[in-house]
Tab-separated table of C-alpha atoms in Angstrom:
chain	number	residue	atom	x	y	z
A	1	MET	CA	181.885	169.525	49.241
A	2	THR	CA	179.155	166.923	49.458
A	3	HIS	CA	177.703	165.253	52.901
A	4	ASN	CA	176.755	161.902	52.912
A	5	ASP	CA	173.703	160.598	55.669
A	6	ALA	CA	175.115	157.353	57.835
A	7	ALA	CA	172.638	154.059	56.832
A	8	PRO	CA	170.209	153.872	59.200
A	9	SER	CA	170.891	150.957	62.098
A	10	ARG	CA	169.399	147.402	61.207
A	11	LYS	CA	169.368	147.122	64.527
A	12	ALA	CA	167.055	149.766	65.504
A	13	ARG	CA	164.621	148.811	62.566
A	14	ARG	CA	164.732	144.952	63.685
A	15	SER	CA	163.973	146.351	68.030
A	16	ARG	CA	160.876	148.260	66.234
A	17	LEU	CA	159.530	145.239	64.436
A	18	PHE	CA	159.975	143.020	67.455
A	19	ALA	CA	158.616	146.154	70.201
A	20	PRO	CA	154.555	144.739	69.776
A	21	PHE	CA	155.449	141.012	70.265
A	22	ILE	CA	157.549	142.024	73.464
A	23	LEU	CA	154.531	144.390	74.817
A	24	ALA	CA	152.091	141.488	74.007
A	25	ALA	CA	154.332	138.450	76.061
A	26	LEU	CA	154.731	141.135	79.136
A	27	VAL	CA	150.933	141.948	78.823
A	28	ALA	CA	150.085	138.303	78.943
A	29	GLY	CA	152.587	137.532	81.436
A	30	GLY	CA	151.322	139.976	83.995
A	31	TRP	CA	147.868	138.819	83.285
A	32	SER	CA	148.825	135.567	83.852
A	33	TYR	CA	150.421	136.442	87.138
A	34	GLY	CA	147.547	138.565	88.038
A	35	TRP	CA	145.114	136.018	87.864
A	36	PHE	CA	146.919	133.624	89.918
A	37	TRP	CA	147.387	136.176	92.413
A	38	LEU	CA	143.516	136.494	92.606
A	39	ARG	CA	143.028	132.840	92.394
A	40	GLY	CA	145.376	132.534	95.520
A	41	GLN	CA	143.333	135.671	96.823
A	42	ALA	CA	139.953	134.044	96.232
A	43	GLU	CA	141.264	130.881	97.914
A	44	GLN	CA	142.475	132.922	101.189
A	45	ARG	CA	139.261	135.253	101.142
A	46	MET	CA	137.278	131.909	101.352
A	47	ASP	CA	139.079	130.470	104.388
A	48	ALA	CA	139.100	133.860	105.610
A	49	GLN	CA	134.870	133.917	105.561
A	50	SER	CA	134.877	130.829	106.543
A	51	ALA	CA	136.511	130.945	109.755
A	52	ASP	CA	134.645	133.856	110.249
A	53	LEU	CA	131.473	133.012	110.088
A	54	LYS	CA	132.249	129.439	112.276
A	55	SER	CA	133.271	132.312	114.912
A	56	ARG	CA	129.915	133.462	114.816
A	57	GLY	CA	128.015	130.698	114.678
A	58	TYR	CA	127.455	130.018	110.731
A	59	ASP	CA	128.964	127.317	108.768
A	60	LEU	CA	130.444	127.334	105.279
A	61	SER	CA	132.255	124.375	104.502
A	62	TRP	CA	133.449	122.142	101.884
A	63	GLY	CA	134.685	118.866	100.950
A	64	GLY	CA	136.647	119.699	97.626
A	65	ARG	CA	137.429	123.058	95.890
A	66	THR	CA	139.094	123.415	92.699
A	67	PHE	CA	139.699	126.740	90.624
A	68	SER	CA	139.626	126.992	86.676
A	69	GLY	CA	138.702	129.570	84.081
A	70	PHE	CA	141.949	131.092	83.118
A	71	PRO	CA	142.461	133.764	82.079
A	72	PHE	CA	139.012	135.797	82.011
A	73	ARG	CA	137.190	134.421	84.788
A	74	MET	CA	137.084	132.911	87.721
A	75	ASN	CA	135.363	129.261	88.078
A	76	LEU	CA	134.623	127.503	90.940
A	77	ASP	CA	133.939	123.690	91.876
A	78	LEU	CA	132.785	122.722	94.805
A	79	THR	CA	131.433	119.106	96.719
A	80	ASP	CA	129.684	118.181	99.590
A	81	VAL	CA	128.925	122.170	100.003
A	82	ARG	CA	126.807	123.018	103.364
A	83	VAL	CA	125.747	126.566	104.227
A	84	ALA	CA	124.012	126.992	107.647
A	85	GLU	CA	123.501	129.968	109.940
A	86	PRO	CA	122.499	130.062	113.389
A	87	THR	CA	118.917	129.443	114.005
A	88	GLY	CA	118.908	126.362	112.572
A	89	TRP	CA	118.340	127.239	108.416
A	90	ALA	CA	120.345	125.510	105.839
A	91	VAL	CA	121.445	124.576	102.514
A	92	ARG	CA	123.534	121.137	101.175
A	93	ALA	CA	124.718	120.962	98.002
A	94	PRO	CA	126.652	117.594	96.472
A	95	GLN	CA	127.856	119.551	93.972
A	96	LEU	CA	128.069	123.821	93.325
A	97	LYS	CA	129.772	125.384	90.483
A	98	GLY	CA	130.415	128.884	90.860
A	99	GLU	CA	131.514	131.900	88.051
A	100	ALA	CA	132.688	135.230	88.425
A	101	GLU	CA	134.443	138.140	86.079
A	102	ILE	CA	137.840	138.165	87.122
A	103	PHE	CA	136.972	142.380	87.591
A	104	ASP	CA	134.777	141.730	90.232
A	105	LEU	CA	135.226	138.799	92.559
A	106	THR	CA	132.787	139.889	95.021
A	107	HIS	CA	129.893	138.707	92.688
A	108	TRP	CA	129.007	134.816	92.191
A	109	VAL	CA	126.764	133.272	90.041
A	110	LEU	CA	125.790	129.718	91.499
A	111	VAL	CA	124.749	126.523	89.562
A	112	ALA	CA	122.917	123.187	91.591
A	113	PRO	CA	123.457	120.433	89.216
A	114	GLN	CA	122.485	117.877	91.328
A	115	GLY	CA	120.304	119.803	93.554
A	116	VAL	CA	120.196	121.035	96.742
A	117	VAL	CA	118.618	120.053	100.191
A	118	LEU	CA	116.988	122.692	102.625
A	119	THR	CA	116.400	122.194	106.410
A	120	ARG	CA	114.249	124.062	108.443
A	121	PRO	CA	114.234	124.262	111.595
A	122	GLU	CA	111.708	122.208	113.597
A	123	ALA	CA	110.318	120.868	110.063
A	124	GLY	CA	113.194	119.019	109.000
A	125	ASP	CA	114.765	118.608	105.327
A	126	VAL	CA	113.528	118.894	101.957
A	127	THR	CA	115.199	118.173	98.537
A	128	ILE	CA	114.850	120.363	95.422
A	129	THR	CA	115.755	119.301	92.151
A	130	GLY	CA	114.899	120.655	89.662
A	131	GLN	CA	115.954	120.883	85.088
A	132	ALA	CA	117.656	124.430	86.609
A	133	LEU	CA	118.769	125.695	90.145
A	134	ARG	CA	120.662	128.789	89.437
A	135	ALA	CA	121.787	131.189	91.990
A	136	SER	CA	123.520	134.624	92.597
A	137	ILE	CA	125.192	136.473	96.057
A	138	SER	CA	126.897	139.291	96.560
A	139	HIS	CA	127.599	141.999	99.480
A	140	ILE	CA	128.081	139.235	101.495
A	141	LYS	CA	128.790	142.034	104.548
A	142	GLU	CA	125.156	143.368	104.734
A	143	TYR	CA	122.358	141.544	106.256
A	144	PRO	CA	120.766	140.126	104.630
A	145	PRO	CA	123.090	139.973	101.831
A	146	ARG	CA	121.894	140.512	98.049
A	147	MET	CA	120.823	137.514	96.840
A	148	SER	CA	118.792	135.539	94.004
A	149	VAL	CA	117.692	132.077	93.211
A	150	GLU	CA	115.748	131.292	90.103
A	151	GLY	CA	114.776	127.349	89.518
A	152	VAL	CA	112.965	125.659	86.144
A	153	LYS	CA	110.796	122.625	86.848
A	154	LEU	CA	111.364	122.214	90.370
A	155	ILE	CA	110.172	119.302	93.035
A	156	PHE	CA	110.102	119.515	96.554
A	157	THR	CA	110.093	116.506	98.111
A	158	PRO	CA	110.124	116.378	102.100
A	159	ALA	CA	112.275	113.846	104.122
A	160	PRO	CA	110.483	110.655	105.794
A	161	GLY	CA	109.277	112.037	109.480
A	162	SER	CA	109.430	116.104	107.907
A	163	LYS	CA	106.537	118.324	107.926
A	164	PRO	CA	105.092	119.136	104.633
A	165	PHE	CA	106.448	121.553	102.452
A	166	GLN	CA	104.054	124.484	101.207
A	167	LEU	CA	105.465	123.885	97.649
A	168	VAL	CA	104.848	120.571	96.219
A	169	SER	CA	106.427	121.600	92.491
A	170	ALA	CA	106.612	124.768	90.200
A	171	ASP	CA	107.349	125.078	86.780
A	172	ASN	CA	109.683	128.618	87.133
A	173	MET	CA	110.519	130.242	90.579
A	174	GLN	CA	112.174	133.425	91.603
A	175	LEU	CA	113.406	134.312	95.264
A	176	HIS	CA	115.159	137.842	95.784
A	177	VAL	CA	116.414	139.134	98.829
A	178	ARG	CA	117.694	142.469	99.754
A	179	GLY	CA	118.763	144.399	102.502
A	180	GLY	CA	117.256	148.242	102.898
A	181	PRO	CA	117.972	151.494	104.596
A	182	ASP	CA	116.550	151.358	108.230
A	183	ASP	CA	117.320	148.055	108.916
A	184	GLN	CA	114.752	146.704	106.826
A	185	GLY	CA	114.948	143.620	104.722
A	186	ALA	CA	112.702	142.962	101.232
A	187	ILE	CA	111.833	139.982	99.858
A	188	PHE	CA	109.854	139.297	96.811
A	189	PHE	CA	108.997	135.444	95.713
A	190	LYS	CA	107.200	134.605	92.331
A	191	ALA	CA	106.375	130.772	91.221
A	192	GLY	CA	104.655	129.876	87.994
A	193	GLY	CA	102.572	126.555	87.529
A	194	ALA	CA	102.711	125.215	91.271
A	195	LYS	CA	101.399	122.564	92.517
A	196	THR	CA	101.022	123.109	96.530
A	197	ALA	CA	100.029	121.738	100.316
A	198	PHE	CA	98.422	124.987	101.677
A	199	THR	CA	96.423	124.516	104.499
A	200	GLY	CA	93.781	126.643	105.605
A	201	LEU	CA	92.125	129.452	103.568
A	202	LEU	CA	95.272	129.341	100.994
A	203	GLY	CA	94.426	125.672	100.348
A	204	ARG	CA	90.700	126.640	99.896
A	205	ILE	CA	91.751	128.670	97.177
A	206	ALA	CA	94.111	126.988	95.738
A	207	GLN	CA	92.495	123.332	96.120
A	208	ASP	CA	94.957	120.690	93.642
A	209	LYS	CA	94.714	122.856	91.259
A	210	THR	CA	97.792	124.571	89.171
A	211	ALA	CA	98.775	127.865	90.799
A	212	SER	CA	100.593	131.145	90.239
A	213	MET	CA	101.748	132.762	93.546
A	214	LEU	CA	103.360	136.198	93.899
A	215	LEU	CA	104.641	137.906	97.169
A	216	GLU	CA	106.554	140.907	97.963
A	217	THR	CA	107.124	141.617	101.352
A	218	ARG	CA	109.321	143.608	103.586
A	219	LEU	CA	110.835	143.184	107.453
A	220	SER	CA	111.765	145.737	109.937
A	221	HIS	CA	114.587	145.368	112.464
A	222	VAL	CA	115.783	142.392	110.165
A	223	SER	CA	119.054	142.693	111.906
A	224	GLN	CA	117.361	141.392	115.136
A	225	LEU	CA	116.235	138.310	113.526
A	226	ARG	CA	119.255	136.032	114.924
A	227	GLY	CA	119.606	133.455	117.884
A	228	ARG	CA	120.825	130.384	118.967
A	229	ASN	CA	118.094	128.646	117.064
A	230	TRP	CA	115.272	129.636	114.569
A	231	GLU	CA	112.392	129.988	117.346
A	232	ALA	CA	114.422	132.261	119.755
A	233	ALA	CA	115.897	134.397	116.644
A	234	VAL	CA	111.987	134.925	115.832
A	235	LYS	CA	111.608	135.681	119.242
A	236	GLN	CA	114.009	138.417	119.623
A	237	TRP	CA	113.206	139.750	116.582
A	238	SER	CA	109.619	140.070	117.966
A	239	ALA	CA	110.350	141.531	121.090
A	240	ALA	CA	112.413	144.349	118.757
A	241	GLY	CA	109.075	145.489	116.989
A	242	GLY	CA	109.851	143.364	114.016
A	243	GLN	CA	107.105	143.269	112.014
A	244	ILE	CA	105.566	142.037	108.175
A	245	THR	CA	104.291	144.488	106.100
A	246	PHE	CA	102.695	143.161	103.234
A	247	GLN	CA	103.121	145.376	99.801
A	248	GLN	CA	101.302	142.858	97.438
A	249	SER	CA	100.408	139.288	97.455
A	250	GLN	CA	98.558	136.993	94.726
A	251	LEU	CA	97.704	133.399	94.239
A	252	LEU	CA	95.626	132.580	91.307
A	253	ALA	CA	94.314	128.500	90.696
A	254	GLY	CA	91.963	127.913	87.861
A	255	ASP	CA	89.126	130.321	88.970
A	256	ALA	CA	89.923	131.034	91.875
A	257	GLU	CA	91.809	133.940	92.894
A	258	GLY	CA	93.073	135.717	96.343
A	259	LYS	CA	94.463	138.633	96.514
A	260	ALA	CA	96.605	140.878	99.365
A	261	GLU	CA	97.640	144.418	98.694
A	262	SER	CA	97.907	145.777	102.062
A	263	GLY	CA	98.351	144.980	105.649
A	264	VAL	CA	100.758	144.258	108.555
A	265	LEU	CA	101.772	141.051	110.934
A	266	SER	CA	104.049	140.098	113.153
A	267	VAL	CA	104.383	136.884	115.266
A	268	ASP	CA	102.444	136.109	118.875
A	269	SER	CA	104.659	134.171	121.434
A	270	GLN	CA	102.620	130.676	119.910
A	271	GLY	CA	104.552	131.655	116.703
A	272	ARG	CA	101.926	131.900	114.726
A	273	LEU	CA	101.333	134.690	112.420
A	274	THR	CA	98.958	137.704	114.068
A	275	GLY	CA	97.476	141.019	112.405
A	276	ALA	CA	95.330	142.123	109.357
A	277	LEU	CA	95.328	141.524	105.434
A	278	GLU	CA	93.232	143.245	103.450
A	279	VAL	CA	91.876	140.769	100.655
A	280	ALA	CA	89.570	140.276	97.915
A	281	ILE	CA	89.030	136.618	96.946
A	282	LYS	CA	86.949	135.831	93.623
A	283	GLU	CA	85.805	132.333	92.799
A	284	ARG	CA	83.863	131.156	89.885
A	285	VAL	CA	81.307	128.045	90.771
A	286	ARG	CA	80.200	126.415	87.940
A	287	PRO	CA	76.895	124.817	87.105
A	288	GLY	CA	76.958	121.359	88.798
A	289	GLN	CA	79.871	122.296	91.408
A	290	PRO	CA	79.084	121.140	94.754
A	291	ILE	CA	79.513	123.927	97.823
A	292	ARG	CA	82.376	122.529	100.083
A	293	ASN	CA	83.165	126.239	102.029
A	294	ALA	CA	81.594	129.255	102.979
A	295	GLN	CA	83.496	130.923	100.459
A	296	GLN	CA	81.670	129.190	97.547
A	297	ALA	CA	78.451	129.739	98.723
A	298	LEU	CA	79.168	133.528	98.959
A	299	ALA	CA	80.660	133.120	95.293
A	300	ALA	CA	77.194	131.042	94.434
A	301	ALA	CA	74.954	133.160	95.639
A	302	ALA	CA	76.802	136.388	94.046
A	303	GLN	CA	76.365	134.777	90.808
A	304	ALA	CA	72.919	134.137	91.160
A	305	VAL	CA	71.970	137.385	90.878
A	306	GLY	CA	74.378	138.793	88.573
A	307	GLN	CA	77.338	139.941	90.425
A	308	GLU	CA	80.715	139.733	90.173
A	309	PRO	CA	81.784	136.984	93.077
A	310	VAL	CA	84.520	138.877	94.733
A	311	ILE	CA	84.907	138.670	98.437
A	312	GLU	CA	86.403	141.768	100.324
A	313	ALA	CA	87.058	141.178	103.751
A	314	SER	CA	89.600	141.818	106.416
A	315	LEU	CA	91.782	138.366	106.740
A	316	LYS	CA	92.861	138.144	110.626
A	317	PHE	CA	94.820	136.352	112.426
A	318	GLU	CA	94.349	136.433	116.307
A	319	ASN	CA	94.056	133.970	119.123
A	320	GLY	CA	95.758	131.514	117.005
A	321	ARG	CA	92.780	131.288	114.348
A	322	SER	CA	92.118	132.802	111.037
A	323	PHE	CA	89.222	134.632	110.331
A	324	LEU	CA	87.720	135.687	106.877
A	325	GLY	CA	85.510	138.434	108.002
A	326	MET	CA	83.495	136.693	110.462
A	327	ILE	CA	84.026	133.173	108.986
A	328	ASP	CA	87.002	131.076	110.931
A	329	THR	CA	88.501	129.431	108.017
A	330	GLY	CA	91.206	127.504	110.262
A	331	PRO	CA	94.065	127.703	112.370
A	332	ALA	CA	96.709	130.754	111.738
A	333	PRO	CA	99.546	130.206	110.016
A	334	THR	CA	102.951	129.327	112.353
A	335	VAL	CA	106.526	130.826	112.034
A	336	TYR	CA	108.084	128.118	114.141
């Protein structure tokens, strides 16, 4: 007797042949559905976030909104954007482009190709344009949210009738804001190739030279920095014991250098800084250079006896004035 096995089914062979294509089609269809579902979620979240912010006195609004980036990214194009908070600070942009990874829609990278307009409470608008201006924002539910801003070849132009802005231009700039434990907020600022419009001691150091700057500070009681306007917010923060702790700061301009490595400042009832910083100021006076202030006179005297022209002293802000040691260097900086 003999036994003959049944021939393999051709239909089974064909199903195995097409299985990878069917699986790929199912995955592509599922991914496409997921992307459009996430786009809808992003739209709903933006609308809900805008409504929530407005109920708390903030503003997040736009004229037009378009999503794109299928299938791996979520791109966002906004026109006539405005972001404002109750104390009066606001940013407007005629165009804003955003981008986020499809798997993390809580972290956005933003670009303002036509620049932005910064509104300062009690001081007016400043238009900021440049070769590149971009930002990233995440942890939006924290206070402050995590933000980073970077710019290249920036120009700062105050609106007619507005108060001067301390930066005129900068080849490069970084600003980072972070929330921290114990109700703290951290600020890191760095700028290079900058033209400034400082007054007082900083103006005497920078003069009309190209400068580089570094500032790293921490703010306490940052959750209290809220109010119907900027002045009210600062007053509430001050009443709660809010202070600014300097981690490091530096201003380099030509042969002049100013550093403040430690110190704690607060704001008095008139909106001026009060407190003290330990500073070191170095300035070389070239032969034949006219002596314009006490700082340069001390530097020239030190050079004359072969010493390094460095002044180490306390920079004090009290009674609305600034004092470098015993020398009155002008009005104390104002916060509002």
